[in-house]
PDB file of C-alpha atoms in Angstrom:
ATOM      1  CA  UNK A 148      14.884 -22.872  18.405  1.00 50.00           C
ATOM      2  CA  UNK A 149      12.247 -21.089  16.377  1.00 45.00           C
ATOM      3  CA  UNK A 150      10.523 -17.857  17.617  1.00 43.00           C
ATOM      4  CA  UNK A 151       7.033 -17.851  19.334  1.00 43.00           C
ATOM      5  CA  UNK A 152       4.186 -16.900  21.427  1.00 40.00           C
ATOM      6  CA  UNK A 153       3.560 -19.521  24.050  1.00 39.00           C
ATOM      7  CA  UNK A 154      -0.280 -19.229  25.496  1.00 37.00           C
ATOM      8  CA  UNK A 155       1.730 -19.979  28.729  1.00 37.00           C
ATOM      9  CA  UNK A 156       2.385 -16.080  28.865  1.00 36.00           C
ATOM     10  CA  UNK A 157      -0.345 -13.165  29.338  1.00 38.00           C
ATOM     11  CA  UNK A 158       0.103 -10.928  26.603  1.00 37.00           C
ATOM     12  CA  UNK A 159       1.157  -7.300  27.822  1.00 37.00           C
ATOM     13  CA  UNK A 160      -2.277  -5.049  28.326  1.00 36.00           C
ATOM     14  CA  UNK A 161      -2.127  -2.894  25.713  1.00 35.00           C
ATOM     15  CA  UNK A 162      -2.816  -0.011  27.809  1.00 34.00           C
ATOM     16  CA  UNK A 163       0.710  -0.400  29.529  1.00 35.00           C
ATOM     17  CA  UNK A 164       2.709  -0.890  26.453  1.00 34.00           C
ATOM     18  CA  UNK A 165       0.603   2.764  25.422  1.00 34.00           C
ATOM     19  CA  UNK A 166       1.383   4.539  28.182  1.00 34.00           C
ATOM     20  CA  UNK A 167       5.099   3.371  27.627  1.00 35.00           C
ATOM     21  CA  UNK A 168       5.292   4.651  24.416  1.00 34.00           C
ATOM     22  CA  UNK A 169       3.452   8.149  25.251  1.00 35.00           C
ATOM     23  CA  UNK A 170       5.582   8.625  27.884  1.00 38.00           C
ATOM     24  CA  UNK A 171       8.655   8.547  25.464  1.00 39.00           C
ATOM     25  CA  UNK A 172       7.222   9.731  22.220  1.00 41.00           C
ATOM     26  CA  UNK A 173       8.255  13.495  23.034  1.00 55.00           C
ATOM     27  CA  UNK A 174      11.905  12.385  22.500  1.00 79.00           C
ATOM     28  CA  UNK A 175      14.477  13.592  20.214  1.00 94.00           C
ATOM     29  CA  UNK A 176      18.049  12.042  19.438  1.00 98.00           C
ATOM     30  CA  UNK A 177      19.455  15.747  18.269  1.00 97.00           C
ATOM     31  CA  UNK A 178      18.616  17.358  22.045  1.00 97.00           C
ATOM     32  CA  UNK A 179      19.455  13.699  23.900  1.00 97.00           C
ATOM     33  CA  UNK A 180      22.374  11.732  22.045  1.00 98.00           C
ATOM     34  CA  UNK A 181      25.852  12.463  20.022  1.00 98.00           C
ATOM     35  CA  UNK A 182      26.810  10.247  17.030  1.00 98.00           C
ATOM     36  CA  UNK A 183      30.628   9.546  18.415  1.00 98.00           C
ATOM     37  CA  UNK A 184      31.953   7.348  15.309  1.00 98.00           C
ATOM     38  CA  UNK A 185      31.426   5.923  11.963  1.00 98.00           C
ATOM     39  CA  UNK A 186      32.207   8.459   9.733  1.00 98.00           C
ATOM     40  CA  UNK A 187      28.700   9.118   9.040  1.00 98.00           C
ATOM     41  CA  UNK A 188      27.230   5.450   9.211  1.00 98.00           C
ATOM     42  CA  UNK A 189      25.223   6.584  12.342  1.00 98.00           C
ATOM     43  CA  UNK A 190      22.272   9.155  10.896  1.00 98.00           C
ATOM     44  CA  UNK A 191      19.672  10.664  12.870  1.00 98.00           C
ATOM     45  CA  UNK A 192      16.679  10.874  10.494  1.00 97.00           C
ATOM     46  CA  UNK A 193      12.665  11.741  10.459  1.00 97.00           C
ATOM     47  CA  UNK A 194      13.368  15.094  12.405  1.00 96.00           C
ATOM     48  CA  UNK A 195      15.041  13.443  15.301  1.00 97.00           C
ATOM     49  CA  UNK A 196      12.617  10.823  15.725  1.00 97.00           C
ATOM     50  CA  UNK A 197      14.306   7.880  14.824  1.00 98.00           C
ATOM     51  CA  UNK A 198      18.316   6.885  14.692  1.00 98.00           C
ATOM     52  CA  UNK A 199      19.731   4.163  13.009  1.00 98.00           C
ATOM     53  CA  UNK A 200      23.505   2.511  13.219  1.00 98.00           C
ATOM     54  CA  UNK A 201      25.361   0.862  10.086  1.00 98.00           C
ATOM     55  CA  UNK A 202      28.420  -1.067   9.731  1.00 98.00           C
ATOM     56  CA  UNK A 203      29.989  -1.898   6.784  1.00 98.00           C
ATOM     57  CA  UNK A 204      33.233  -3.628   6.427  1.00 96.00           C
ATOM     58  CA  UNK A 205      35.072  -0.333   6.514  1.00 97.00           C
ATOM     59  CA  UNK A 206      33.504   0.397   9.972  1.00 98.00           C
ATOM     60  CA  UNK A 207      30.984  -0.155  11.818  1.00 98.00           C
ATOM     61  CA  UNK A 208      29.468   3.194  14.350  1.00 98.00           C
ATOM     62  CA  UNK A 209      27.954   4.091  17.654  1.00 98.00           C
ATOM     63  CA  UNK A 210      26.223   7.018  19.835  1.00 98.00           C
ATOM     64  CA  UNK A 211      26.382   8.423  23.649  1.00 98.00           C
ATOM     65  CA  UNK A 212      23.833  10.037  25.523  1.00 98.00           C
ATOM     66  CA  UNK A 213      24.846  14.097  26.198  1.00 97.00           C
ATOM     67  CA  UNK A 214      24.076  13.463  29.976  1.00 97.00           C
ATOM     68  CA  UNK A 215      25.571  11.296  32.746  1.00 97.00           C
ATOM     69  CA  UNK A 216      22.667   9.933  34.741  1.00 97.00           C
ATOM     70  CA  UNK A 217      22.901   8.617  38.674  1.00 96.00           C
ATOM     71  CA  UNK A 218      20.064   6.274  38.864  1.00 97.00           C
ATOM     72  CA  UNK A 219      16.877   5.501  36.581  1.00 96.00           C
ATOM     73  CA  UNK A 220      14.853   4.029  34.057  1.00 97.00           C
ATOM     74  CA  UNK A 221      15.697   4.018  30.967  1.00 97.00           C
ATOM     75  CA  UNK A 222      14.004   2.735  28.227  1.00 97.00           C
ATOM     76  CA  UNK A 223      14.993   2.674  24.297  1.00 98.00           C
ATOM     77  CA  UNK A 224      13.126   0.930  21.247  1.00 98.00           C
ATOM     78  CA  UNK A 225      15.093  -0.942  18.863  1.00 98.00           C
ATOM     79  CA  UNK A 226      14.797  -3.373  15.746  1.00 98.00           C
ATOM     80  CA  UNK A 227      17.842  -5.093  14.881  1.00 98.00           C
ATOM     81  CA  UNK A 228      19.704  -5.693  11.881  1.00 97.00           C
ATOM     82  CA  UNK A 229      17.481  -8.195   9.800  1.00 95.00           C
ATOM     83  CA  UNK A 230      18.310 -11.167   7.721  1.00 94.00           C
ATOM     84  CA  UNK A 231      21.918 -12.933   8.166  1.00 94.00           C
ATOM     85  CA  UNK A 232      22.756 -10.825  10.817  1.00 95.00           C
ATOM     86  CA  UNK A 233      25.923 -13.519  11.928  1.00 94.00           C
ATOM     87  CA  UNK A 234      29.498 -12.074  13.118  1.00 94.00           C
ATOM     88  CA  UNK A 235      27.816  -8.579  14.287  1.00 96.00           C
ATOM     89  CA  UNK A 236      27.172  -7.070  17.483  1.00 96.00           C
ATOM     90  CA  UNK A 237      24.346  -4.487  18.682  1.00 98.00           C
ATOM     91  CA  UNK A 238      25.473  -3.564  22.224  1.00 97.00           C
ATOM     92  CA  UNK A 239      22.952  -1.116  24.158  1.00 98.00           C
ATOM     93  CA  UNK A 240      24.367  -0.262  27.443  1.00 98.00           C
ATOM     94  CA  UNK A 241      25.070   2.081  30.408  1.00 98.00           C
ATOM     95  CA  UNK A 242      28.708   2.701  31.791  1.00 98.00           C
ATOM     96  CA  UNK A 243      30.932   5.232  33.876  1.00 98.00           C
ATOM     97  CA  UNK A 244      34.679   5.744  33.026  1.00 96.00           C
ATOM     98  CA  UNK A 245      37.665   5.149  34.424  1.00 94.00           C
ATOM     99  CA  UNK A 246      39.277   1.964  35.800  1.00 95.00           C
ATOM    100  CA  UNK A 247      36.705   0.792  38.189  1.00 96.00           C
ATOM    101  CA  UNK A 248      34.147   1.393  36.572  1.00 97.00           C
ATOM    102  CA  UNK A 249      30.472   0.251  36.352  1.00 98.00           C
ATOM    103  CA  UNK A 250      28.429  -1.126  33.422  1.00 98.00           C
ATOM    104  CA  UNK A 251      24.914  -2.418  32.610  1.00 98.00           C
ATOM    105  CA  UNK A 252      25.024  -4.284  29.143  1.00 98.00           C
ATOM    106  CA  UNK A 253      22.862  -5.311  26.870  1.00 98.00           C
ATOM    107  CA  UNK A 254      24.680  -7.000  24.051  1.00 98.00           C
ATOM    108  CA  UNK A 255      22.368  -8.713  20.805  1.00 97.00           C
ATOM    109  CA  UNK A 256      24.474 -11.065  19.172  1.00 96.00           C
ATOM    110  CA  UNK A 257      23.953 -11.694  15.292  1.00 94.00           C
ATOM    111  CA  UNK A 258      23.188 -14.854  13.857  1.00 92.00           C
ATOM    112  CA  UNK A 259      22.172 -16.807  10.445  1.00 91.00           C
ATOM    113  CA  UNK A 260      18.769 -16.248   8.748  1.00 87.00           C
ATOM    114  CA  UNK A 261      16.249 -18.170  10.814  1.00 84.00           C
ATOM    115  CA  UNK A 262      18.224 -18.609  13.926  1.00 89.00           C
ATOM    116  CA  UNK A 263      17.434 -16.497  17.300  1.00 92.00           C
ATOM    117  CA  UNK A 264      19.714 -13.825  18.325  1.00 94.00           C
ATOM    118  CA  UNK A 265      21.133 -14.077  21.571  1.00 96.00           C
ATOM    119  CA  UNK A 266      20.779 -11.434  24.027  1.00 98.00           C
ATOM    120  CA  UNK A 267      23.285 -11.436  26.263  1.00 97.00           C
ATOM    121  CA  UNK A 268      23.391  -9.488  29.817  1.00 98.00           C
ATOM    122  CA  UNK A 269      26.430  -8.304  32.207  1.00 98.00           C
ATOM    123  CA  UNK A 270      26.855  -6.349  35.234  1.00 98.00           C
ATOM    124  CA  UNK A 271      29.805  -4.688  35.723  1.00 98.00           C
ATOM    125  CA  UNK A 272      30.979  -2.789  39.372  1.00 96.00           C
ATOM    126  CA  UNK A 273      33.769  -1.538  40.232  1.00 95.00           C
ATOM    127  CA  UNK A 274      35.733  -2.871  36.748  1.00 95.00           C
ATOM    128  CA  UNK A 275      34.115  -6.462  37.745  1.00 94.00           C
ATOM    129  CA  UNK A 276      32.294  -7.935  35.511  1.00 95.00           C
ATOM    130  CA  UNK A 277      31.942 -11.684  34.583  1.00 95.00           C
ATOM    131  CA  UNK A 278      28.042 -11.720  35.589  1.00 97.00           C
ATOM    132  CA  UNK A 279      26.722 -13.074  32.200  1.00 98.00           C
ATOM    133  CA  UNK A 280      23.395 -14.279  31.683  1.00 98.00           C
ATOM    134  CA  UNK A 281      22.229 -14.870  27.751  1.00 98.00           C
ATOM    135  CA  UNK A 282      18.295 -15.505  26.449  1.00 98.00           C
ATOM    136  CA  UNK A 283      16.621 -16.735  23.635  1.00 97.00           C
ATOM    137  CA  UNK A 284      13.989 -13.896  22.361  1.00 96.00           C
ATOM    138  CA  UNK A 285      10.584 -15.282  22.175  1.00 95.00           C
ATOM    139  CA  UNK A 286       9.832 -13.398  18.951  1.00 95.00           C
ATOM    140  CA  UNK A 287      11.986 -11.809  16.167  1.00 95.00           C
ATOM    141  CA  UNK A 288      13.509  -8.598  17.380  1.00 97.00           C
ATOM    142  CA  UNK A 289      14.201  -7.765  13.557  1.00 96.00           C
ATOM    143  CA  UNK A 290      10.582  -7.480  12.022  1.00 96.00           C
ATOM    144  CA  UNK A 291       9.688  -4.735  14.511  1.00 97.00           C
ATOM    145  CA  UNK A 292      10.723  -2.000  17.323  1.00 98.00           C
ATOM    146  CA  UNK A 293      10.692  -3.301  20.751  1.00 98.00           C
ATOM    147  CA  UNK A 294      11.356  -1.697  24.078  1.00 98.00           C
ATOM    148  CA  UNK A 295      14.401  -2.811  26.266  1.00 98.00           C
ATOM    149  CA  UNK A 296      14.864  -1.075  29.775  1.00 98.00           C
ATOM    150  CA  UNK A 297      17.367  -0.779  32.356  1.00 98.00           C
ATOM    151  CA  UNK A 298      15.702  -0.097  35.748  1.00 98.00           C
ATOM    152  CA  UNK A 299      18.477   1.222  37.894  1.00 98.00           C
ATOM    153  CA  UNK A 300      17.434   1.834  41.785  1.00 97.00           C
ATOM    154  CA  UNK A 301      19.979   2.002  45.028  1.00 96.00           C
ATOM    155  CA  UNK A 302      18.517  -1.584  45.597  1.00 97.00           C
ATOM    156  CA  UNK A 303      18.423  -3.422  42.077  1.00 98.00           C
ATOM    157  CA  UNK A 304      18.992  -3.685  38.733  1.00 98.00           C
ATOM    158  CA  UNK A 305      16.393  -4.876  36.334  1.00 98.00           C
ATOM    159  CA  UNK A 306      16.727  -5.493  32.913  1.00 98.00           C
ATOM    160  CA  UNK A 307      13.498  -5.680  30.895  1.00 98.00           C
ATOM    161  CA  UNK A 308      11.887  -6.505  27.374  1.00 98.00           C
ATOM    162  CA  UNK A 309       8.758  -5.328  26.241  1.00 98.00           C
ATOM    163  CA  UNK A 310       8.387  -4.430  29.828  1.00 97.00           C
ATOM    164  CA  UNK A 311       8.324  -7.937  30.460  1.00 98.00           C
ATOM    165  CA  UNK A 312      11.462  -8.314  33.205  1.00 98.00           C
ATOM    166  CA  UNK A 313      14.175 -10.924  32.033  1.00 98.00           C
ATOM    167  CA  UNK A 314      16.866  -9.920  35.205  1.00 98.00           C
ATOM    168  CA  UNK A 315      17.471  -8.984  38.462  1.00 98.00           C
ATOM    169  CA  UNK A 316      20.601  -8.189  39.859  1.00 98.00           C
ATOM    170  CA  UNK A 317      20.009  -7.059  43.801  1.00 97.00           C
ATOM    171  CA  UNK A 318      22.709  -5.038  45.865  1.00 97.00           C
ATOM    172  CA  UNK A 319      23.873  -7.449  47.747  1.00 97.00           C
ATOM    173  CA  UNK A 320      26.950  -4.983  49.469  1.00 97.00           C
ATOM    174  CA  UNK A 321      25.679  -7.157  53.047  1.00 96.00           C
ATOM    175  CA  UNK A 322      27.813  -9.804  52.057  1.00 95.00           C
ATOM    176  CA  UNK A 323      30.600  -7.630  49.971  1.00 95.00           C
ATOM    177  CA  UNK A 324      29.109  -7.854  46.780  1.00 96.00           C
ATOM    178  CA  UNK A 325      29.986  -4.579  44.955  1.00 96.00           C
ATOM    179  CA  UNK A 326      27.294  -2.651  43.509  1.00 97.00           C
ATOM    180  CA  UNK A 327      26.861   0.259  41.147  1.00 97.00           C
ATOM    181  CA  UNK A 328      25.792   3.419  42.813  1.00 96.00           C
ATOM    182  CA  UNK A 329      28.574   5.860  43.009  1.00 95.00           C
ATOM    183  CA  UNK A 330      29.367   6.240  39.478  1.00 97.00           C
ATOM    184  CA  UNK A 331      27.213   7.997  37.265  1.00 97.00           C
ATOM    185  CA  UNK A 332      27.182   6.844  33.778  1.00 98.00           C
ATOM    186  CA  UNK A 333      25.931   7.539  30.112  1.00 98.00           C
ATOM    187  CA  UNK A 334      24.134   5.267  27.477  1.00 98.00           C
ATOM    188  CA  UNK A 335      25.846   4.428  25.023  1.00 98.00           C
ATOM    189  CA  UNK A 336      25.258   2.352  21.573  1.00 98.00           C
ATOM    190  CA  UNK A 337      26.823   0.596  18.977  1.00 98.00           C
ATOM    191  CA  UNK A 338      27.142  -1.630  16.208  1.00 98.00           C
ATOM    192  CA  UNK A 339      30.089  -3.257  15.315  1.00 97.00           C
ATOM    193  CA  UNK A 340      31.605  -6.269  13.659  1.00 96.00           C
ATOM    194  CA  UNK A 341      32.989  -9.489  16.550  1.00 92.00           C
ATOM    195  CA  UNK A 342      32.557 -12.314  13.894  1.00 91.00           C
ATOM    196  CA  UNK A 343      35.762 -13.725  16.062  1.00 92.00           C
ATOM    197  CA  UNK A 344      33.481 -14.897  18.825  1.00 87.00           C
ATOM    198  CA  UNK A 345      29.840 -13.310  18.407  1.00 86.00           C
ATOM    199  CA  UNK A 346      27.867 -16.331  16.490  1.00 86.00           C
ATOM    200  CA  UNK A 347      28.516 -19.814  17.597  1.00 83.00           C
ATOM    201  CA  UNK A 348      32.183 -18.879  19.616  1.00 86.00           C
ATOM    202  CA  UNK A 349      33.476 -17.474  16.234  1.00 86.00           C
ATOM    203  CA  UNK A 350      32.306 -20.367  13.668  1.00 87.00           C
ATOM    204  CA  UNK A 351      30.098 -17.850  11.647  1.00 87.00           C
ATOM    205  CA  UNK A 352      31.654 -14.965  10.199  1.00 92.00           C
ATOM    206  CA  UNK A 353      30.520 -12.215   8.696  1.00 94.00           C
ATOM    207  CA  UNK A 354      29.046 -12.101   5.525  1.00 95.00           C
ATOM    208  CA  UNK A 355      29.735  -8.893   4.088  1.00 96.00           C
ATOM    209  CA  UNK A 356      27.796  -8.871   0.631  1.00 96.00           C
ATOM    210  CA  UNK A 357      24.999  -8.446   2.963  1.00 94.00           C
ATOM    211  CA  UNK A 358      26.322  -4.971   4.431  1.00 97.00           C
ATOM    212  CA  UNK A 359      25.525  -2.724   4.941  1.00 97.00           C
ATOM    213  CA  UNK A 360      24.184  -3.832   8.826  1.00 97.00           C
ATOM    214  CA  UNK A 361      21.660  -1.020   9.940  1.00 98.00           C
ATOM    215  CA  UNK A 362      20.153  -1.390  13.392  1.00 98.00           C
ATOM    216  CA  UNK A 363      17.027   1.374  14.396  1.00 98.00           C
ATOM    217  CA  UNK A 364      16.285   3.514  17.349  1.00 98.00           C
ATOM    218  CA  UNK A 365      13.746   4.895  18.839  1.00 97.00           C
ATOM    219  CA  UNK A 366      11.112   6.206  21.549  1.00 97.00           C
ATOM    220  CA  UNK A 367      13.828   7.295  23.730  1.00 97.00           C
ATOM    221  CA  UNK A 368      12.834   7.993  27.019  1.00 96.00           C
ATOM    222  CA  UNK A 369      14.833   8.240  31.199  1.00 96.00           C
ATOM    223  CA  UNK A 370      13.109   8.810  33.702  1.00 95.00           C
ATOM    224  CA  UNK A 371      16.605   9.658  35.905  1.00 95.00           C
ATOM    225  CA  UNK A 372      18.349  11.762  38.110  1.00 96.00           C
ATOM    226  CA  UNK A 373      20.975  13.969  35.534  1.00 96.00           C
ATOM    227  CA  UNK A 374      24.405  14.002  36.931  1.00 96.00           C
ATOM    228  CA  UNK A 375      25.839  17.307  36.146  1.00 94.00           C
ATOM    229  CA  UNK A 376      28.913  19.439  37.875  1.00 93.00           C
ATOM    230  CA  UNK A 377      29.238  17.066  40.566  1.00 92.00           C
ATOM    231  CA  UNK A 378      25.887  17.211  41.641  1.00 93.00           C
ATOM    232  CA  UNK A 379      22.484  14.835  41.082  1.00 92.00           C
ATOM    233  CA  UNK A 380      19.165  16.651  39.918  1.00 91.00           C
ATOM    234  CA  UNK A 381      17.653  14.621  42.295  1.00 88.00           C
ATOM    235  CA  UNK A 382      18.218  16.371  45.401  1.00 67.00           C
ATOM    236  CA  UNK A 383      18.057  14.100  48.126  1.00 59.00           C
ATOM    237  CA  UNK A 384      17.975  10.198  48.482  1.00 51.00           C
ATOM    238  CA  UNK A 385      14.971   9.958  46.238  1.00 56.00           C
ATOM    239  CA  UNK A 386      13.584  12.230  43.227  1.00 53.00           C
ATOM    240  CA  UNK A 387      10.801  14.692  44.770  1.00 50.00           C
ATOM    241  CA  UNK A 388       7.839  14.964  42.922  1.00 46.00           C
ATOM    242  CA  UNK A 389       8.587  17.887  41.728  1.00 42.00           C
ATOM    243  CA  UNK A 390      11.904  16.900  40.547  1.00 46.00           C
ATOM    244  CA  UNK A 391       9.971  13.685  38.648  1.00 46.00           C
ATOM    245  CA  UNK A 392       6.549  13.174  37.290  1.00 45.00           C
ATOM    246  CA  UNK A 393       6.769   9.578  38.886  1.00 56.00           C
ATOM    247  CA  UNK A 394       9.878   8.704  40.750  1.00 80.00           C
ATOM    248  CA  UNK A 395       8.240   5.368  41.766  1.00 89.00           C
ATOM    249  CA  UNK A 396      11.204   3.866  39.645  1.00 94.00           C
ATOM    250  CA  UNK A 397      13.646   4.952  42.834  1.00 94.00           C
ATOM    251  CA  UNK A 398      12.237   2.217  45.540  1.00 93.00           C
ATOM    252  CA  UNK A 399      10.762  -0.154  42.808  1.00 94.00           C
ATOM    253  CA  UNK A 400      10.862  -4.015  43.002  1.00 95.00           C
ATOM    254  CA  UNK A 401       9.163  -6.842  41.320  1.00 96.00           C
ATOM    255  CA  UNK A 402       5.477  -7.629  42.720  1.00 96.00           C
ATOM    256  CA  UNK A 403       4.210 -10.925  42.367  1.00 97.00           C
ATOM    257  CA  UNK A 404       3.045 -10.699  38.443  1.00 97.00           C
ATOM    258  CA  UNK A 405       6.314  -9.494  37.573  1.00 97.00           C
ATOM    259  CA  UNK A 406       8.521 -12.406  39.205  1.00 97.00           C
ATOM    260  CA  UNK A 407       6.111 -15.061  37.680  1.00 98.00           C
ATOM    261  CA  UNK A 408       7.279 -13.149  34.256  1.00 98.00           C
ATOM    262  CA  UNK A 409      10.217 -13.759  35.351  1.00 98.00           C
ATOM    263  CA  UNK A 410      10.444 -17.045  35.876  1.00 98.00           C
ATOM    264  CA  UNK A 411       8.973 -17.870  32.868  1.00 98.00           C
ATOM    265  CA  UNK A 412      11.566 -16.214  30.751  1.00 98.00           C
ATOM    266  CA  UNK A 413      14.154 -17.987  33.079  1.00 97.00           C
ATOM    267  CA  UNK A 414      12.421 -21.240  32.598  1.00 98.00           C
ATOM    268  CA  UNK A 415      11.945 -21.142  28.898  1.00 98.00           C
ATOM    269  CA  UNK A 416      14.232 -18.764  27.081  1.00 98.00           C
ATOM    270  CA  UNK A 417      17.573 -18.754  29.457  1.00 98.00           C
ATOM    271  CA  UNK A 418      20.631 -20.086  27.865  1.00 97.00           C
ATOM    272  CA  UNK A 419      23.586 -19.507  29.808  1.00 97.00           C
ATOM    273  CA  UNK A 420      23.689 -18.126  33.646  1.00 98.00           C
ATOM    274  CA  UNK A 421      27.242 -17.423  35.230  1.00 98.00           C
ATOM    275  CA  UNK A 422      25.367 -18.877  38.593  1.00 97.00           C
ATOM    276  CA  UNK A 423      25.043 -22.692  37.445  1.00 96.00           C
ATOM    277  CA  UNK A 424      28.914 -22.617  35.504  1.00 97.00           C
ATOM    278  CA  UNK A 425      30.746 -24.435  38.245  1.00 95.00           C
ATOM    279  CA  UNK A 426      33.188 -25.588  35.740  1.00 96.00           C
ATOM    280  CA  UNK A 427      34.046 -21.691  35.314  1.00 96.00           C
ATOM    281  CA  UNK A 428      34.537 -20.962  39.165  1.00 95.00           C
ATOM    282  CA  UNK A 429      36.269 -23.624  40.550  1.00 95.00           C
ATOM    283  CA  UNK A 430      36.742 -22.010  43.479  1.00 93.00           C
ATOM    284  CA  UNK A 431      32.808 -21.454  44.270  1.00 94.00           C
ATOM    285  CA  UNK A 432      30.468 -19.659  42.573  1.00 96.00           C
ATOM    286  CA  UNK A 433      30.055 -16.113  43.069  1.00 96.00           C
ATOM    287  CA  UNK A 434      28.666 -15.092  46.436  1.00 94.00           C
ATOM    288  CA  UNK A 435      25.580 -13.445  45.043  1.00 95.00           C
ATOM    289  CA  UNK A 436      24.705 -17.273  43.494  1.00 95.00           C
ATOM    290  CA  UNK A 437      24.338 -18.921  46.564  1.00 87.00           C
ATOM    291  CA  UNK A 438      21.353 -15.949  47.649  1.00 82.00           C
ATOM    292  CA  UNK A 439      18.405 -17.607  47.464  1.00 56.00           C
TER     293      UNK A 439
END
């Protein structure tokens, strides 16, 4: 499968995508993230602007946000690691601690020169995961930055690409579905080398007269209640306005434009949903596959 624009799909309105990027452009890594490991293979460069993750065959490195958040949207540009990228992994995600805990993933797994990379998807609650879903890209995330959000609510999780949503994972607690809302959790990144099972189940590995792998951040930007001392910075069940310059994010759903972008990544660029694998549940699928 070859990247491309398909005329079936509007292109984003330009204004959007700006208003996006304004909103985040007053970010810096040095006040909003800590380089956690690599032994100085994670950098934060062009006076806090940008960051950028490299692994090497020695190690590979990764970064957490300073706060815990309860609830947001969170958006982050990246470009991944160009060229044979095969055997690594870029894994952007948000996650609490402990043994039960919670975990939005987005994981971009390396491939040869030419091919797609596979972005793969999880939800984990309550130290359950096994909620996979994996796309195609329909362009190459390596040749520029593009924006991937989380959009974390009381009622949903949606994962998004160029504001473009790929996801939607509903709380479904009705019908004792577990959901993440209890746990606050912190962003973390990192790039790392899984050339056992990243690229084609483990066929591909790693390459390493390529290395160094660098991966780029930037544009940071959460819109999110702060966890800190026990205690939300939103104050009640939603941010006030004073607490939020727009808290729409906190009661947000899909309209109609957005589930029709939906579908059409579904439709075209879906490769593996943990919903149709009956062979992997032989029991019955998950009960949040048979909502409608």
């Amino acid at each position: 499968m070859s990247y491309s624009s398909s005329s079936k799909f509007p292109l984003l309105m330009p204004l959007m995508v700006a208003c996006l990027i304004m909103a985040a452009s007053g970010s810096n890594f040095h006040n909003d993230f800590d380089i956690t490991w690599g032994d100085g293979r994670g950098k934060i460069v062009n006076n806090g602007e940008v960051l950028t993750l490299s692994l090497d065959k020695q190690s590979g490195s990764g970064f957490q946000s300073k706060n815990e958040y309860l609830f947001g949207k969170i958006d982050m540009q990246l470009k991944l690691v160009p060229g044979n990228s095969a055997g690594t992994v870029t894994a952007y995600y948000l996650s609490s601690k402990g043994t039960t805990w919670d975990e939005i993933d987005f994981e971009f797994l390396g491939n040869l020169s030419g091919d797609p990379y596979i972005l793969h998807t999880n939800v984990f609650s309550q130290g359950k995961g096994n909620r996979e879903q994996q796309f195609y890209l329909w362009f190459d995330p390596t040749t520029d930055f593009h924006t991937y959000s989380i959009l974390w609510n009381p009622q949903r999780i949606i994962f998004s690409v160029d504001d473009t949503p790929i996801r939607e994972f509903k709380n479904m607690e009705s019908i004792g579905v577990p959901f993440p809302k209890n746990q606050p959790m912190r962003i973390y990144s990192s790039l790392w080398n899984a050339d056992d099972w990243a690229t084609r189940g483990g066929l591909v590995k790693t390459d390493w007269t390529q290395a160094p792998f660098t991966a780029s951040y930037r544009n940071f930007n959460a819109d999110a209640c702060v966890w800190s001392n026990g205690a939300s910075s939103c104050k009640s069940t939603a941010p006030s306005s004073s607490t939020s310059t727009n808290n729409a994010w906190f009661s947000q759903e899909m309209d109609s434009a957005k589930q029709q972008r939906l579908q059409w990544v579904q439709q075209n660029y879906m490769i593996y949903n943990y919903c149709t694998d009956a062979k992997r549940f032989p029991q019955g699928l998950p009960s949040e596959c048979k909502m409608s």
